[in-house]
Tab-separated table of C-alpha atoms and ligand atoms in Angstrom:
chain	number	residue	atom	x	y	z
A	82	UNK	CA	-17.037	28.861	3.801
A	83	UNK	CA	-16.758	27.778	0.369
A	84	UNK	CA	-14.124	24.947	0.733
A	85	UNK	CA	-11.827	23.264	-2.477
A	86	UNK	CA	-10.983	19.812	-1.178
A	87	UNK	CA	-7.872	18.742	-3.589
A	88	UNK	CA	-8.650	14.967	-3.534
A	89	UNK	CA	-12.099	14.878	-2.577
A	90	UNK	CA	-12.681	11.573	-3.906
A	91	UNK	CA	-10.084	9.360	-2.238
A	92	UNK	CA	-10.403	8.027	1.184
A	93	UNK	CA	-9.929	10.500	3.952
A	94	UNK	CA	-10.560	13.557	1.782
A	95	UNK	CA	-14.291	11.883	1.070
A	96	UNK	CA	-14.826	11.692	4.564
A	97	UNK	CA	-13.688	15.131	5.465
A	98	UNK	CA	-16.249	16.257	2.581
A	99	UNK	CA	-18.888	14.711	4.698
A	100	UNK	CA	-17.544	16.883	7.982
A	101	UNK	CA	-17.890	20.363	6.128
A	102	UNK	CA	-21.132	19.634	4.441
A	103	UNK	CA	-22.594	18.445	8.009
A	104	UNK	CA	-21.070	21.527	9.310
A	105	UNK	CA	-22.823	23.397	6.843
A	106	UNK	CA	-19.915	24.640	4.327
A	107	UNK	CA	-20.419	24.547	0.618
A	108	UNK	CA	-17.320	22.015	-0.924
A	109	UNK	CA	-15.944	21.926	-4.397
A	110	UNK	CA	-13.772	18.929	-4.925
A	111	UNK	CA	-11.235	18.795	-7.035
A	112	UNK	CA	-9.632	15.595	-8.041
A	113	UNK	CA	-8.072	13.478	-11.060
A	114	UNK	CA	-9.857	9.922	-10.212
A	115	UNK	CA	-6.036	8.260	-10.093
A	116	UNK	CA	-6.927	6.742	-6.957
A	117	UNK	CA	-10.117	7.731	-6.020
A	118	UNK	CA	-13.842	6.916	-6.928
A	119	UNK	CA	-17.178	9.299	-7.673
A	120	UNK	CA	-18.931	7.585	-5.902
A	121	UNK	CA	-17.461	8.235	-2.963
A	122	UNK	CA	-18.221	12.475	-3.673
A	123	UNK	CA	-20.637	13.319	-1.052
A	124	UNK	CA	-24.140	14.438	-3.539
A	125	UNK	CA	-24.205	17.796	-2.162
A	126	UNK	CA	-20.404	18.694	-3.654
A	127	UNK	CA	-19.537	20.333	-6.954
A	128	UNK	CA	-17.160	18.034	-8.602
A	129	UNK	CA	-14.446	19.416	-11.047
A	130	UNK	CA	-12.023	16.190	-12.886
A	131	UNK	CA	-8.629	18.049	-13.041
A	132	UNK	CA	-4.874	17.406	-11.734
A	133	UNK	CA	-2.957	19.976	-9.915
A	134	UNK	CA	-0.097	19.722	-12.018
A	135	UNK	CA	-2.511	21.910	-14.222
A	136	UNK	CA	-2.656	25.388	-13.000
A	137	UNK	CA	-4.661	26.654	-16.346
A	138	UNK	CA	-7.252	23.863	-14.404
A	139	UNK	CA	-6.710	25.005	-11.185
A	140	UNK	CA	-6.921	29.068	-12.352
A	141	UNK	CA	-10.708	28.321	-14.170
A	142	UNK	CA	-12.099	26.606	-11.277
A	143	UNK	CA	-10.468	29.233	-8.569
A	144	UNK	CA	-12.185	31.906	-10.966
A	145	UNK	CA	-15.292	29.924	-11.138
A	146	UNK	CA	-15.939	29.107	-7.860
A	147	UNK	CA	-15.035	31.559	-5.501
A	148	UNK	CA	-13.148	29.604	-3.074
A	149	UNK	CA	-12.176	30.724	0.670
A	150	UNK	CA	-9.874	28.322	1.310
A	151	UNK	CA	-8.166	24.938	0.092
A	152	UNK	CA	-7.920	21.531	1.796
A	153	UNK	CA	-4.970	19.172	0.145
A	154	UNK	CA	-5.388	15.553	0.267
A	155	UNK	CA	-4.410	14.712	-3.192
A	156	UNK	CA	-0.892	12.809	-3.275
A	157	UNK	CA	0.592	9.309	-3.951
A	158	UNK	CA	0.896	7.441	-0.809
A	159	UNK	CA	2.355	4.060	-1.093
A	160	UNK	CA	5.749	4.406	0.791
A	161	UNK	CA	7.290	0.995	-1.158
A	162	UNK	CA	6.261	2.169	-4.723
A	163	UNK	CA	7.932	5.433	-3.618
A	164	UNK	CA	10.955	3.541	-3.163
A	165	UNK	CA	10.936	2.558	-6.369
A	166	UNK	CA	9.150	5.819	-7.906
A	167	UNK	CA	11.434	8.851	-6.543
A	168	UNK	CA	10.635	11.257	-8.932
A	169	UNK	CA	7.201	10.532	-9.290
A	170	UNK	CA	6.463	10.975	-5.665
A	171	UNK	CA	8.248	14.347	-5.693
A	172	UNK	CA	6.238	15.403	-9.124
A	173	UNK	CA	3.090	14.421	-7.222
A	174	UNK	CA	3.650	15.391	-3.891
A	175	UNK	CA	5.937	18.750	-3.953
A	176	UNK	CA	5.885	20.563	-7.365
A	177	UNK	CA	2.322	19.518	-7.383
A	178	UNK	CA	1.423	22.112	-4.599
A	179	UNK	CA	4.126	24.487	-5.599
A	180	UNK	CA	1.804	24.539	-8.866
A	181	UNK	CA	-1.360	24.834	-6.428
A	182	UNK	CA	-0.295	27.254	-4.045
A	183	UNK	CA	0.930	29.455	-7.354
A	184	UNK	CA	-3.023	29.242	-8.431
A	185	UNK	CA	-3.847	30.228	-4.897
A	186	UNK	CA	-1.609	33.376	-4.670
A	187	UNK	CA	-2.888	34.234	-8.505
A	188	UNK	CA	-6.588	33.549	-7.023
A	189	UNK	CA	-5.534	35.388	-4.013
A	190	UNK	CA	-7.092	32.407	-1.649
A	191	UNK	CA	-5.234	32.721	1.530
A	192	UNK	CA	-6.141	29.983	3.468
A	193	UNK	CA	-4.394	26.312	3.112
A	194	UNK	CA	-4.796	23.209	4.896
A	195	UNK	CA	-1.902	20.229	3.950
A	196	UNK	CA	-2.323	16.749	5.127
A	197	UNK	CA	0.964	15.500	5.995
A	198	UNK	CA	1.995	12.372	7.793
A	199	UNK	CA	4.167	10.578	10.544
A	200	UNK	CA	6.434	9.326	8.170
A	201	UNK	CA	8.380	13.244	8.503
A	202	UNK	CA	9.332	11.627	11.979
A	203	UNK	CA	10.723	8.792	10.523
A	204	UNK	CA	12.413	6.221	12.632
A	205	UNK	CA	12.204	8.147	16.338
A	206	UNK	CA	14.119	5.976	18.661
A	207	UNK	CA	12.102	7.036	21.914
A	208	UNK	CA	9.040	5.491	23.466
A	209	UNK	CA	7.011	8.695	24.412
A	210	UNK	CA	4.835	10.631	22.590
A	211	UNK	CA	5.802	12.180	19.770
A	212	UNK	CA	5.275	15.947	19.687
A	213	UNK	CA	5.769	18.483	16.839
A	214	UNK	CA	9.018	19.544	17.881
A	215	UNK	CA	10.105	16.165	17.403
A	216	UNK	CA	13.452	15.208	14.852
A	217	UNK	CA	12.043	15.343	11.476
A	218	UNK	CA	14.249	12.282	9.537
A	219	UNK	CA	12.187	10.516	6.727
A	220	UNK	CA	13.318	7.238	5.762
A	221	UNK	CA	11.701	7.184	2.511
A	222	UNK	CA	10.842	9.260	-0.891
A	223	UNK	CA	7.152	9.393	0.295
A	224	UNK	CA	8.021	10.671	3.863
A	225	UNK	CA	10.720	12.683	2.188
A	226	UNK	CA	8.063	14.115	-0.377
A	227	UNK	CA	5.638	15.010	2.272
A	228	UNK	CA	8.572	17.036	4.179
A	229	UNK	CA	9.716	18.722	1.681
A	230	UNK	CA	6.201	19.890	0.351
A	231	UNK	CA	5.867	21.090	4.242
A	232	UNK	CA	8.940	23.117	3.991
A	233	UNK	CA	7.645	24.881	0.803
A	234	UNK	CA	4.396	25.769	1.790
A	235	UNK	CA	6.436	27.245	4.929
A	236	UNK	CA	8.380	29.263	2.258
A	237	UNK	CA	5.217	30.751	0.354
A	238	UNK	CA	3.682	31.866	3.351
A	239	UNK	CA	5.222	35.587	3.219
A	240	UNK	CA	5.624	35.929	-0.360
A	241	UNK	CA	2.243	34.653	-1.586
A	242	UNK	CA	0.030	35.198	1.426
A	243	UNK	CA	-1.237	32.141	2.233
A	244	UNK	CA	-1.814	30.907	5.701
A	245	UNK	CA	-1.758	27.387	6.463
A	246	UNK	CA	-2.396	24.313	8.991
A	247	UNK	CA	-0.664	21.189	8.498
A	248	UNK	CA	-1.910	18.233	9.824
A	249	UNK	CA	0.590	15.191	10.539
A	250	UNK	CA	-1.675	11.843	10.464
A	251	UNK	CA	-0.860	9.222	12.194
A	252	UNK	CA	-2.678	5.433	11.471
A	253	UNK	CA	-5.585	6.308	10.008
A	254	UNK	CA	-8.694	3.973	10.061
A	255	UNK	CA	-12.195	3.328	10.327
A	256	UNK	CA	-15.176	4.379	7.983
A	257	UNK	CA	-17.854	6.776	7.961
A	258	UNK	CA	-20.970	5.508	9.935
A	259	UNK	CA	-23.964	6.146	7.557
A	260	UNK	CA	-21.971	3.391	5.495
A	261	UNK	CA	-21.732	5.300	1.869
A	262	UNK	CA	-17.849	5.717	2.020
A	263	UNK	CA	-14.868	3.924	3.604
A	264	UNK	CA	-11.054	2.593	2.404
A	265	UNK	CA	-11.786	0.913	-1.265
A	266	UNK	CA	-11.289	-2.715	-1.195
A	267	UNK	CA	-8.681	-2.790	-3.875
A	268	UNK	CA	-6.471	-0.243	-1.672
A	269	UNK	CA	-5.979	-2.505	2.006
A	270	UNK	CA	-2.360	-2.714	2.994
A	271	UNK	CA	-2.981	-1.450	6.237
A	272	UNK	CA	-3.243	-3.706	10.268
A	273	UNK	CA	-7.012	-2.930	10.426
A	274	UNK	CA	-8.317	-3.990	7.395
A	275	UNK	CA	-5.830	-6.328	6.545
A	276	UNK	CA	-7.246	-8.175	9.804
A	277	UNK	CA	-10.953	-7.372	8.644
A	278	UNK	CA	-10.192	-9.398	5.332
A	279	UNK	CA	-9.038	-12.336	7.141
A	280	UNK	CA	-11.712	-12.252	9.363
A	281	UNK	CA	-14.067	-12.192	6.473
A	282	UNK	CA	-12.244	-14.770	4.529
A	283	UNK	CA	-11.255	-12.156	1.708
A	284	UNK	CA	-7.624	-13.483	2.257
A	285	UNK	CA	-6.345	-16.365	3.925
A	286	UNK	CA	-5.043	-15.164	7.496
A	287	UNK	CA	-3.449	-12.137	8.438
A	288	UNK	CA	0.239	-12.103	8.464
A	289	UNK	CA	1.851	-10.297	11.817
A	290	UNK	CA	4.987	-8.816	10.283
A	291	UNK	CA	7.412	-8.946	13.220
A	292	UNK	CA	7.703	-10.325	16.655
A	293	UNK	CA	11.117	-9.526	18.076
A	294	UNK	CA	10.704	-5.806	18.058
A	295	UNK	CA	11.720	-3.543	21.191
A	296	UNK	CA	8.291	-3.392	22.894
A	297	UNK	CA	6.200	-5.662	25.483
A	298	UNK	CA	4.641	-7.770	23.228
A	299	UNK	CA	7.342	-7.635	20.477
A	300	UNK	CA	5.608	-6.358	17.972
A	301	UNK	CA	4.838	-2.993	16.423
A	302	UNK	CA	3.199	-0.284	18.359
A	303	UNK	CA	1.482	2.310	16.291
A	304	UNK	CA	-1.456	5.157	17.314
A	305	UNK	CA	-4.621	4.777	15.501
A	306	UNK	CA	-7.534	7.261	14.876
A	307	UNK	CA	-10.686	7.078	13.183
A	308	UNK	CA	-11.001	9.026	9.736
A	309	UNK	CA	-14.339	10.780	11.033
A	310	UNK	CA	-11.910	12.355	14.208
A	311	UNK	CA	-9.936	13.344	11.577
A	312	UNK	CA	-11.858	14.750	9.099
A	313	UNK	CA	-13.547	16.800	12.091
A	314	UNK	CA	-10.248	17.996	12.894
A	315	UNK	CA	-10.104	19.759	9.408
A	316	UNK	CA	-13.395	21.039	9.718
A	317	UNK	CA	-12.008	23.088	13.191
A	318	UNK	CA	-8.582	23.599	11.648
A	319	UNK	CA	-10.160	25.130	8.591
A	320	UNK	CA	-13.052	27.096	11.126
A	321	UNK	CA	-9.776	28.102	13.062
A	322	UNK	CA	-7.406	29.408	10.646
A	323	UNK	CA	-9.995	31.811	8.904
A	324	UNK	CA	-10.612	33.560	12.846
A	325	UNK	CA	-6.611	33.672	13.838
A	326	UNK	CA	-4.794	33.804	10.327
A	327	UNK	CA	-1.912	32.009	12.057
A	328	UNK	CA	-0.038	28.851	10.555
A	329	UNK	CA	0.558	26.117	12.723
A	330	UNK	CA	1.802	22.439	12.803
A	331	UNK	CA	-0.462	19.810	14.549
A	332	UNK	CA	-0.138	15.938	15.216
A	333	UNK	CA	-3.755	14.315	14.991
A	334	UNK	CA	-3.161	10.376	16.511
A	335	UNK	CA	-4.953	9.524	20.041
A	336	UNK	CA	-1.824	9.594	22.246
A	337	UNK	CA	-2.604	5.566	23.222
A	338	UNK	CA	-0.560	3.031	21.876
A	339	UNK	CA	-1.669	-0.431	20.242
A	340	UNK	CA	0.267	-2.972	19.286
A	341	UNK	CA	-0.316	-5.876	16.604
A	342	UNK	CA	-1.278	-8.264	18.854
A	343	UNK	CA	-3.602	-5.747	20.568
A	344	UNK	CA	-5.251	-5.324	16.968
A	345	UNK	CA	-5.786	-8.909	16.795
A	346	UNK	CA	-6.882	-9.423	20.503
A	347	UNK	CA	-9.369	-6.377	20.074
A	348	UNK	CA	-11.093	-7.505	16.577
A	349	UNK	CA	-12.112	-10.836	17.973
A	350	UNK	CA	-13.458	-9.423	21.092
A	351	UNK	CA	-15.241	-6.765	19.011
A	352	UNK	CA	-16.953	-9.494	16.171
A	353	UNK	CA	-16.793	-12.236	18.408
A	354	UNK	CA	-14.326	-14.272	15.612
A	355	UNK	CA	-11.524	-15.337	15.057
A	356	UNK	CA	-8.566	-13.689	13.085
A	357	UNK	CA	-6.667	-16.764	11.130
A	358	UNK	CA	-3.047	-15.431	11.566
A	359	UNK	CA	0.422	-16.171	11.131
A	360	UNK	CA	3.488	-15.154	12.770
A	361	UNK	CA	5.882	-14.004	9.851
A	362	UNK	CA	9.412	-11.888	9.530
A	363	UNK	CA	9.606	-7.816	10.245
A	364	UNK	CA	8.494	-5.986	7.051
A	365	UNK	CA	11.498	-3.544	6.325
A	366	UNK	CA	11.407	-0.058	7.280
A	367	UNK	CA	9.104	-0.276	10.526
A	368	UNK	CA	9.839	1.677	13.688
A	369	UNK	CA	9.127	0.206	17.134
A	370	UNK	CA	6.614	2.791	18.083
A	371	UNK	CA	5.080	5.769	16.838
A	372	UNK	CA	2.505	7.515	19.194
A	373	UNK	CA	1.457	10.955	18.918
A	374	UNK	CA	1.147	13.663	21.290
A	375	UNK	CA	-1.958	15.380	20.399
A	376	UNK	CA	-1.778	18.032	22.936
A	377	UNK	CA	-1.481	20.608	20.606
A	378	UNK	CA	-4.526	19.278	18.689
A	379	UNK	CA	-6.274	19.627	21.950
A	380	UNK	CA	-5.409	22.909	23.351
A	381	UNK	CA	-5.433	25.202	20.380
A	382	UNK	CA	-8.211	23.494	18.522
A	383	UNK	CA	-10.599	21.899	20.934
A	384	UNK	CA	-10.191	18.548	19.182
A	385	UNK	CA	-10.236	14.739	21.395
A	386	UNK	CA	-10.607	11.785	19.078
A	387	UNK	CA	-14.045	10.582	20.001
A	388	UNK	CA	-14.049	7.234	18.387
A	389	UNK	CA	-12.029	4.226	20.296
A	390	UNK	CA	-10.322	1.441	18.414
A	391	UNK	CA	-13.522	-0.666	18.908
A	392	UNK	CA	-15.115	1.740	16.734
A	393	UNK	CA	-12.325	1.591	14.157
A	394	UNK	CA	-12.542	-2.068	13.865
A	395	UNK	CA	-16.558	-2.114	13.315
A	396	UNK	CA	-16.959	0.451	11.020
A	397	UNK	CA	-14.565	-0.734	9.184
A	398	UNK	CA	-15.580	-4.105	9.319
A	399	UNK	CA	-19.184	-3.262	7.753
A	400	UNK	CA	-17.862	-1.138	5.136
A	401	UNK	CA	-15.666	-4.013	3.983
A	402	UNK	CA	-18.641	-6.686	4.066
A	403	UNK	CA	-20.641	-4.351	1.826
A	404	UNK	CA	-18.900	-1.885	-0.058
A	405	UNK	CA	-20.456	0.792	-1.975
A	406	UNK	CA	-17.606	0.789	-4.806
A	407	UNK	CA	-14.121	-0.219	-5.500
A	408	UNK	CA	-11.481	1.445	-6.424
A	409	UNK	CA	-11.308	2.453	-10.083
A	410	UNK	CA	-8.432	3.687	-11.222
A	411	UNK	CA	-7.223	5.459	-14.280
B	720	NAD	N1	-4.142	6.906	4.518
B	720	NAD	C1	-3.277	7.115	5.477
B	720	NAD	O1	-3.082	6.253	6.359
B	720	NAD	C2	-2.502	8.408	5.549
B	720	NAD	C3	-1.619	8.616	6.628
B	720	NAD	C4	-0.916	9.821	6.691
B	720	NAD	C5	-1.113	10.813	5.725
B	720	NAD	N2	-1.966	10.595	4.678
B	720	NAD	C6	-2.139	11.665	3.675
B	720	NAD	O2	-3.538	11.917	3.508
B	720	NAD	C7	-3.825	12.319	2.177
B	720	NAD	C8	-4.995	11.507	1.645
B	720	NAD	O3	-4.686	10.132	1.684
B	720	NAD	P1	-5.772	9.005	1.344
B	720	NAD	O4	-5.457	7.830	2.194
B	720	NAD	O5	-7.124	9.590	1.383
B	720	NAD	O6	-5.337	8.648	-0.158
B	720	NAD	P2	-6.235	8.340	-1.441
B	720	NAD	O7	-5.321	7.767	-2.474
B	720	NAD	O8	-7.455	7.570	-1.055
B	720	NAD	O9	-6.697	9.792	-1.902
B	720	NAD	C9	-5.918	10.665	-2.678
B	720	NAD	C10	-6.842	11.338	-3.692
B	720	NAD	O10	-6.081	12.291	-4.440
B	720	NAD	C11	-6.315	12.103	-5.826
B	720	NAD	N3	-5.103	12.546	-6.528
B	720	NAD	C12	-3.861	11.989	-6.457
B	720	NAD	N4	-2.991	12.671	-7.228
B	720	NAD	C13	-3.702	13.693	-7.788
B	720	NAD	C14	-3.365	14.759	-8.660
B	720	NAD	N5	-2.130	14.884	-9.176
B	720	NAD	N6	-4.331	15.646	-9.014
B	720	NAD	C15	-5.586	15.501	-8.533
B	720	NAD	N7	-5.973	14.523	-7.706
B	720	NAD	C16	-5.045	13.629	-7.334
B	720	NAD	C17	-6.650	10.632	-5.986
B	720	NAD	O11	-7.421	10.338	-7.140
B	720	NAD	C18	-7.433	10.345	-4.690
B	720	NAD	O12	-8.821	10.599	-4.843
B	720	NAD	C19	-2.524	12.139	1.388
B	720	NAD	O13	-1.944	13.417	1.207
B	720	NAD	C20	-1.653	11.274	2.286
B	720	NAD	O14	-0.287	11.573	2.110
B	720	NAD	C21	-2.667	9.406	4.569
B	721	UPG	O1	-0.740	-7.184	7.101
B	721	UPG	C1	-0.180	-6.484	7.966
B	721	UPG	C2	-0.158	-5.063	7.897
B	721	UPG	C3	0.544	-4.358	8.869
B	721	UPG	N1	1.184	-5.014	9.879
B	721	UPG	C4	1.903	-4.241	10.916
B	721	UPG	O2	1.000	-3.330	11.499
B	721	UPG	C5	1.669	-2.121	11.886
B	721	UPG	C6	0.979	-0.950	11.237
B	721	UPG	O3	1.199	-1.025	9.820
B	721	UPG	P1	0.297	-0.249	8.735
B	721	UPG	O4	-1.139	-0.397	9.094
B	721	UPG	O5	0.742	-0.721	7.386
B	721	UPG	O6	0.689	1.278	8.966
B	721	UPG	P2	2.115	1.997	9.058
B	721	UPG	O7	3.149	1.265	8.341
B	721	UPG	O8	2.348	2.277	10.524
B	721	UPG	O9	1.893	3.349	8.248
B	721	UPG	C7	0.700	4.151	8.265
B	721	UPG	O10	0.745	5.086	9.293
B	721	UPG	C8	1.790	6.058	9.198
B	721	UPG	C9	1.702	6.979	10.366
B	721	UPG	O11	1.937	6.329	11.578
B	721	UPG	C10	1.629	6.832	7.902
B	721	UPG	O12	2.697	7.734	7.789
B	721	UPG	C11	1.623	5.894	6.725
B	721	UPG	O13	1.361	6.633	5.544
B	721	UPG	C12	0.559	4.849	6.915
B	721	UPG	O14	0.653	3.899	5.869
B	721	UPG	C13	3.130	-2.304	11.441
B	721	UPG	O15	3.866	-2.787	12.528
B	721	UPG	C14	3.053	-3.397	10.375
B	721	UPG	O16	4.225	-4.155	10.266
B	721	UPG	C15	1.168	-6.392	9.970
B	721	UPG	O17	1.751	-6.985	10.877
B	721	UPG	N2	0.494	-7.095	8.996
């Protein structure tokens, strides 16, 4: 297939780049460089500058290029600057693919795969894995965003044709293992390589954000998967939607559970260091525990995680001691 991946550049669209091209599809990305970086474009992809707010854009390259199908990555996706930037996170994040999916129907591209996130779950006050059919209650504009943009592309699927998979991420990490791409150094918010920095002395220590909260431990538990399970998962969901034409909903996590301290415990067994770190207050807006069920994933797709949290950690880790760019920015 002849793929458009809608923020190619950034972090886990990059990676799934890498998937398709080893699976032998042909990728156009499409991408405005806000957040992500050339240099992370695998060689072998055609690479269009353009924002999908810009359907006269979007029309030239669908007309250009012959696309079968879209992948969506492109979005903000910093939950406390969508706090503070409502309507910019809706302008980004919803009428940004009402304006793509209009291209697609005009294109007549039927087939539409939406990264989505488990922020739609919001705060889920259980301690079992979290399945599909689960509550969706976001807490946030960014969760909210990603919710609503689900609900529309559930809307255009009679009237403009388009099929679709939506993938709900849970905590994504890791980096790709030839070493070319991984999470830009300017971008790290997140447990894993927040812990790889202070293991590397590129901050201070790593600051736990909570101790007190309703699990063994007390602190957060949270399900992580590698970007390269991930960005496999697209390359089946895409493989998989062109054979059944159906739309479906799937979680992609591991269905295990870490906590903090298990992040911490893990990463100095894995590099055989230690992690300078300091007990601080909860960081607002955190739920207990968030594991997915990936069941679904499993039986419909064919798709297991194959990389283990030890995995996450290293690659990571290496990516971060030499990376190949930095986030630019424009
Ligand atoms: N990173 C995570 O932990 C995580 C978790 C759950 C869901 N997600 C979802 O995965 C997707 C990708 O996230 P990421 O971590 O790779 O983010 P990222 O910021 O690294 O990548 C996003 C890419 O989209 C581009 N982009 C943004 N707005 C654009 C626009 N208007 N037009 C064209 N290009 C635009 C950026 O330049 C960037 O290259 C997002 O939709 C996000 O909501 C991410
Ligand atoms: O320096 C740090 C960073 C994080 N944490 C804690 O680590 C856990 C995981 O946090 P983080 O890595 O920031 O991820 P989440 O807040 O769980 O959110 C990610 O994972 C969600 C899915 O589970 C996605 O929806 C979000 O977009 C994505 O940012 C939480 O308990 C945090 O409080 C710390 O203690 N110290």
């Amino acid at each position: 297939m002849r793929v458009l991946v809608v923020g190619g550049a950034g972090y886990i669209g990059s990676h799934t780049v890498y998937e398709l091209i080893r699976s032998g599809h042909e990728v156009v990305v499409y991408d405005n460089l806000s957040t992500g970086n050339t240099k992370a474009i695998h060689r072998e992809a055609t690479f269009v500058e353009g924002d999908i707010r810009d359907k006269i854009m979007l029309d030239a390259v669908f007309e250009e290029h012959g696309i079968d199908a879209v992948m969506h990555f492109a979005a903000k996706i910093v939950v406390p600057e969508s706090v503070e930037q409502p309507a910019e996170y809706f302008e980004n994040n919803v009428y940004g693919v009402g304006v793509l999916l209009q291209a697609m129907r005009d294109a007549k591209v039927d087939k539409f795969i939406f990264s989505s996130t488990a922020a739609v779950y919001g705060m889920p006050n259980q301690s079992v894995p979290i399945t599909e059919d689960a509550e969706t209650k976001p807490i946030n504009p960014y969760g909210e965003s990603k919710l609503s943009a689900e609900k529309l592309i559930g809307w255009c699927e009679a009237p403009y044709g388009i099929k679709y998979t939506i993938f709900r991420y849970f905590n994504v990490a890791g980096a790709d293992g030839e070493g070319q791409i991984g999470l830009s150094p300017k971008t790290v918010s997140h447990i894993i390589p927040s812990t790889n920095e202070a293991v590397l002395g590129l901050r201070d220590k790593l600051i736990v954000f909570g101790t007190d909260y309703n699990t063994e431990d007390g602190t957060c538990i949270r399900d992580y998967i590698h970007v390269t399970d991930l960005a496999r998962a697209h390359v089946l969901g895409v493989e998989k939607l062109a054979e059944t034409m159906t739309s479906k909903t799937y979680n992609l996590g591991s269905s295990n559970g870490f906590s903090v301290k298990d992040i911490v415990t893990t990463t100095e067994e894995v590099l055989a260091e230690p992690v300078p770190v300091e007990y601080g207050p909860r960081r607002a807006g955190d739920p207990d525990y968030l594991v997915a069920s990936n069941k679904r994933a499993e039986a419909e797709l064919g798709w297991v995680p194959e990389y283990d949290l030890a995995s996450m950690i290293e690659s990571d880790y290496n990516w971060r001691k030499a990376p190949k760019y930095e986030y630019e920015g424009k």
